[in-house]
PDB file of C-alpha atoms in Angstrom:
ATOM      1  CA  MET A  44     100.794  95.155 110.061  1.00  0.00           C
ATOM      2  CA  SER A  45      98.768  92.935 112.361  1.00  0.00           C
ATOM      3  CA  LEU A  46      95.083  93.486 112.911  1.00  0.00           C
ATOM      4  CA  ARG A  47      95.746  94.483 116.526  1.00  0.00           C
ATOM      5  CA  GLU A  48      98.167  97.218 115.380  1.00  0.00           C
ATOM      6  CA  ARG A  49      95.689  98.397 112.758  1.00  0.00           C
ATOM      7  CA  LEU A  50      92.953  98.657 115.398  1.00  0.00           C
ATOM      8  CA  ASN A  51      95.266 100.701 117.629  1.00  0.00           C
ATOM      9  CA  ASP A  52      96.200 103.032 114.746  1.00  0.00           C
ATOM     10  CA  GLU A  53      92.546 103.487 113.775  1.00  0.00           C
ATOM     11  CA  LEU A  54      91.682 104.179 117.414  1.00  0.00           C
ATOM     12  CA  LYS A  55      94.244 106.982 117.575  1.00  0.00           C
ATOM     13  CA  ALA A  56      93.113 108.405 114.237  1.00  0.00           C
ATOM     14  CA  SER A  57      89.447 108.403 115.262  1.00  0.00           C
ATOM     15  CA  MET A  58      90.330 110.126 118.542  1.00  0.00           C
ATOM     16  CA  LYS A  59      92.174 112.853 116.661  1.00  0.00           C
ATOM     17  CA  SER A  60      89.372 113.308 114.133  1.00  0.00           C
ATOM     18  CA  LYS A  61      86.706 113.114 116.874  1.00  0.00           C
ATOM     19  CA  ASP A  62      84.800 110.399 114.992  1.00  0.00           C
ATOM     20  CA  GLU A  63      82.628 109.221 117.881  1.00  0.00           C
ATOM     21  CA  LEU A  64      80.956 106.290 116.105  1.00  0.00           C
ATOM     22  CA  LYS A  65      84.225 104.812 114.821  1.00  0.00           C
ATOM     23  CA  LEU A  66      85.817 105.357 118.222  1.00  0.00           C
ATOM     24  CA  SER A  67      82.924 103.554 119.891  1.00  0.00           C
ATOM     25  CA  VAL A  68      83.090 100.608 117.463  1.00  0.00           C
ATOM     26  CA  ILE A  69      86.862 100.190 117.838  1.00  0.00           C
ATOM     27  CA  ARG A  70      86.597 100.335 121.613  1.00  0.00           C
ATOM     28  CA  MET A  71      83.869  97.684 121.484  1.00  0.00           C
ATOM     29  CA  VAL A  72      86.111  95.434 119.366  1.00  0.00           C
ATOM     30  CA  ARG A  73      89.118  95.955 121.627  1.00  0.00           C
ATOM     31  CA  SER A  74      86.980  95.228 124.685  1.00  0.00           C
ATOM     32  CA  SER A  75      85.740  91.973 123.136  1.00  0.00           C
ATOM     33  CA  ILE A  76      89.321  91.015 122.293  1.00  0.00           C
ATOM     34  CA  LYS A  77      90.491  91.753 125.835  1.00  0.00           C
ATOM     35  CA  ASN A  78      87.641  89.714 127.334  1.00  0.00           C
ATOM     36  CA  ARG A  79      88.461  86.738 125.100  1.00  0.00           C
ATOM     37  CA  GLU A  80      92.159  87.005 126.004  1.00  0.00           C
ATOM     38  CA  ILE A  81      91.283  86.928 129.694  1.00  0.00           C
ATOM     39  CA  GLU A  82      89.002  83.951 129.088  1.00  0.00           C
ATOM     40  CA  ARG A  83      91.584  81.993 127.071  1.00  0.00           C
ATOM     41  CA  GLN A  84      94.624  83.243 129.003  1.00  0.00           C
ATOM     42  CA  HIS A  85      96.733  84.009 125.923  1.00  0.00           C
ATOM     43  CA  GLU A  86      97.151  86.825 123.420  1.00  0.00           C
ATOM     44  CA  LEU A  87      94.927  86.379 120.385  1.00  0.00           C
ATOM     45  CA  ASP A  88      96.313  86.139 116.863  1.00  0.00           C
ATOM     46  CA  ASP A  89      94.747  87.728 113.772  1.00  0.00           C
ATOM     47  CA  ARG A  90      92.611  84.660 113.000  1.00  0.00           C
ATOM     48  CA  GLU A  91      91.019  84.762 116.458  1.00  0.00           C
ATOM     49  CA  ILE A  92      90.498  88.539 116.216  1.00  0.00           C
ATOM     50  CA  ILE A  93      88.768  88.033 112.860  1.00  0.00           C
ATOM     51  CA  GLU A  94      86.453  85.497 114.545  1.00  0.00           C
ATOM     52  CA  ILE A  95      85.522  88.101 117.157  1.00  0.00           C
ATOM     53  CA  ILE A  96      84.851  90.782 114.542  1.00  0.00           C
ATOM     54  CA  SER A  97      82.789  88.282 112.516  1.00  0.00           C
ATOM     55  CA  THR A  98      80.701  87.552 115.606  1.00  0.00           C
ATOM     56  CA  LEU A  99      80.143  91.260 116.162  1.00  0.00           C
ATOM     57  CA  CYS A 100      79.072  91.615 112.509  1.00  0.00           C
ATOM     58  CA  LYS A 101      76.625  88.745 112.928  1.00  0.00           C
ATOM     59  CA  GLN A 102      75.167  90.469 116.007  1.00  0.00           C
ATOM     60  CA  ARG A 103      74.759  93.709 114.030  1.00  0.00           C
ATOM     61  CA  ARG A 104      72.985  91.911 111.173  1.00  0.00           C
ATOM     62  CA  GLU A 105      70.573  90.285 113.618  1.00  0.00           C
ATOM     63  CA  SER A 106      69.941  93.639 115.327  1.00  0.00           C
ATOM     64  CA  ILE A 107      69.262  95.261 111.958  1.00  0.00           C
ATOM     65  CA  ARG A 108      66.715  92.557 111.135  1.00  0.00           C
ATOM     66  CA  LEU A 109      64.971  92.956 114.502  1.00  0.00           C
ATOM     67  CA  PHE A 110      64.949  96.758 114.337  1.00  0.00           C
ATOM     68  CA  GLN A 111      63.496  96.626 110.816  1.00  0.00           C
ATOM     69  CA  GLU A 112      60.692  94.384 112.075  1.00  0.00           C
ATOM     70  CA  ALA A 113      60.056  96.876 114.886  1.00  0.00           C
ATOM     71  CA  LYS A 114      60.089  99.776 112.369  1.00  0.00           C
ATOM     72  CA  ARG A 115      62.944 101.569 114.181  1.00  0.00           C
ATOM     73  CA  GLN A 116      64.787 103.126 111.232  1.00  0.00           C
ATOM     74  CA  ASP A 117      66.966 105.299 113.493  1.00  0.00           C
ATOM     75  CA  LEU A 118      68.423 102.197 115.155  1.00  0.00           C
ATOM     76  CA  VAL A 119      68.710 100.366 111.829  1.00  0.00           C
ATOM     77  CA  ASP A 120      70.811 103.237 110.465  1.00  0.00           C
ATOM     78  CA  LYS A 121      73.102 103.207 113.505  1.00  0.00           C
ATOM     79  CA  GLU A 122      73.608  99.430 113.339  1.00  0.00           C
ATOM     80  CA  GLU A 123      74.299  99.588 109.583  1.00  0.00           C
ATOM     81  CA  ARG A 124      76.979 102.255 110.131  1.00  0.00           C
ATOM     82  CA  GLU A 125      78.559 100.111 112.858  1.00  0.00           C
ATOM     83  CA  LEU A 126      78.443  97.063 110.576  1.00  0.00           C
ATOM     84  CA  SER A 127      80.169  98.937 107.748  1.00  0.00           C
ATOM     85  CA  LEU A 128      82.933 100.037 110.136  1.00  0.00           C
ATOM     86  CA  LEU A 129      83.376  96.467 111.411  1.00  0.00           C
ATOM     87  CA  LEU A 130      83.575  95.110 107.863  1.00  0.00           C
ATOM     88  CA  GLU A 131      86.575  97.390 107.212  1.00  0.00           C
ATOM     89  CA  PHE A 132      88.611  95.220 109.589  1.00  0.00           C
ATOM     90  CA  LEU A 133      87.656  91.910 107.982  1.00  0.00           C
ATOM     91  CA  PRO A 134      89.325  90.455 104.883  1.00  0.00           C
ATOM     92  CA  GLN A 135      87.682  91.218 101.538  1.00  0.00           C
ATOM     93  CA  GLN A 136      84.215  89.625 101.592  1.00  0.00           C
ATOM     94  CA  LEU A 137      83.399  86.945  99.028  1.00  0.00           C
ATOM     95  CA  THR A 138      80.678  87.669  96.482  1.00  0.00           C
ATOM     96  CA  ARG A 139      77.866  85.161  96.139  1.00  0.00           C
ATOM     97  CA  GLU A 140      79.316  83.969  92.811  1.00  0.00           C
ATOM     98  CA  GLU A 141      82.792  83.425  94.303  1.00  0.00           C
ATOM     99  CA  LEU A 142      81.214  81.584  97.207  1.00  0.00           C
ATOM    100  CA  GLN A 143      79.202  79.355  94.859  1.00  0.00           C
ATOM    101  CA  GLU A 144      82.384  78.391  92.974  1.00  0.00           C
ATOM    102  CA  LEU A 145      84.183  77.628  96.230  1.00  0.00           C
ATOM    103  CA  VAL A 146      81.246  75.506  97.423  1.00  0.00           C
ATOM    104  CA  LYS A 147      81.138  73.561  94.137  1.00  0.00           C
ATOM    105  CA  LYS A 148      84.863  72.828  94.394  1.00  0.00           C
ATOM    106  CA  THR A 149      84.553  71.751  98.043  1.00  0.00           C
ATOM    107  CA  ILE A 150      81.583  69.483  97.281  1.00  0.00           C
ATOM    108  CA  ALA A 151      83.600  67.804  94.526  1.00  0.00           C
ATOM    109  CA  GLU A 152      86.608  67.352  96.848  1.00  0.00           C
ATOM    110  CA  CYS A 153      84.441  65.887  99.629  1.00  0.00           C
ATOM    111  CA  GLY A 154      82.452  63.697  97.302  1.00  0.00           C
ATOM    112  CA  ALA A 155      79.221  64.932  98.896  1.00  0.00           C
ATOM    113  CA  GLN A 156      76.066  63.414  97.426  1.00  0.00           C
ATOM    114  CA  GLY A 157      73.160  65.218  99.052  1.00  0.00           C
ATOM    115  CA  PRO A 158      71.820  67.213 101.980  1.00  0.00           C
ATOM    116  CA  LYS A 159      72.959  64.547 104.453  1.00  0.00           C
ATOM    117  CA  ASP A 160      76.589  65.509 103.676  1.00  0.00           C
ATOM    118  CA  MET A 161      76.084  69.195 104.502  1.00  0.00           C
ATOM    119  CA  GLY A 162      78.009  68.986 107.784  1.00  0.00           C
ATOM    120  CA  ARG A 163      81.031  67.478 106.072  1.00  0.00           C
ATOM    121  CA  VAL A 164      80.998  70.170 103.355  1.00  0.00           C
ATOM    122  CA  MET A 165      80.600  72.993 105.905  1.00  0.00           C
ATOM    123  CA  LYS A 166      83.495  71.633 107.970  1.00  0.00           C
ATOM    124  CA  ALA A 167      85.770  71.470 104.917  1.00  0.00           C
ATOM    125  CA  LEU A 168      84.641  74.907 103.734  1.00  0.00           C
ATOM    126  CA  GLN A 169      84.972  76.756 107.036  1.00  0.00           C
ATOM    127  CA  PRO A 170      88.747  77.438 106.998  1.00  0.00           C
ATOM    128  CA  SER A 171      88.591  79.048 103.549  1.00  0.00           C
ATOM    129  CA  VAL A 172      85.580  81.298 104.238  1.00  0.00           C
ATOM    130  CA  ALA A 173      86.212  82.278 107.880  1.00  0.00           C
ATOM    131  CA  GLY A 174      85.809  86.035 108.163  1.00  0.00           C
ATOM    132  CA  ARG A 175      85.213  86.357 104.416  1.00  0.00           C
ATOM    133  CA  ALA A 176      81.535  85.396 104.240  1.00  0.00           C
ATOM    134  CA  ASP A 177      78.506  85.384 106.506  1.00  0.00           C
ATOM    135  CA  GLY A 178      77.816  81.938 107.941  1.00  0.00           C
ATOM    136  CA  LYS A 179      74.135  82.038 107.013  1.00  0.00           C
ATOM    137  CA  LEU A 180      74.988  82.872 103.402  1.00  0.00           C
ATOM    138  CA  VAL A 181      77.508  80.011 103.282  1.00  0.00           C
ATOM    139  CA  SER A 182      74.933  77.633 104.717  1.00  0.00           C
ATOM    140  CA  ASP A 183      72.284  78.763 102.199  1.00  0.00           C
ATOM    141  CA  VAL A 184      74.659  78.323  99.240  1.00  0.00           C
ATOM    142  CA  VAL A 185      75.703  74.842 100.416  1.00  0.00           C
ATOM    143  CA  LYS A 186      72.021  73.839 100.787  1.00  0.00           C
ATOM    144  CA  GLU A 187      71.288  75.086  97.242  1.00  0.00           C
ATOM    145  CA  GLN A 188      74.225  73.176  95.778  1.00  0.00           C
ATOM    146  CA  LEU A 189      73.426  69.926  97.611  1.00  0.00           C
ATOM    147  CA  ALA A 190      69.709  69.985  96.796  1.00  0.00           C
TER     148      ALA A 190
END
């Protein structure tokens, strides 16, 4: 089942169960997908849909950080619930340990020597972690390994 079909099925299920938050999140995702399809003038595949959902997750994480700084726990809770619903549509997330192993392997394959090679390592690593790990976490792990 494609991600698009899964989103449609979840939309119907959340309508039937009257789950307003899940319904809102799925509609937001579908709207973002539709906007990107209009922009690119073609139907998106699962990889491109995962990119959109990853972007939405990144936005939620940033909002959570800002709301925590502003001491708005009500908004933090809402954003965290939205984030958890979005993560259901992404592939299984990598743990930090799995990510560290993947980074070590990629560094060895690239022959990276130090921090100056970070861009090359990130470029080689991106296809294997897309949608499976937060970009900031990937960047932090690569910096640790290259230091």
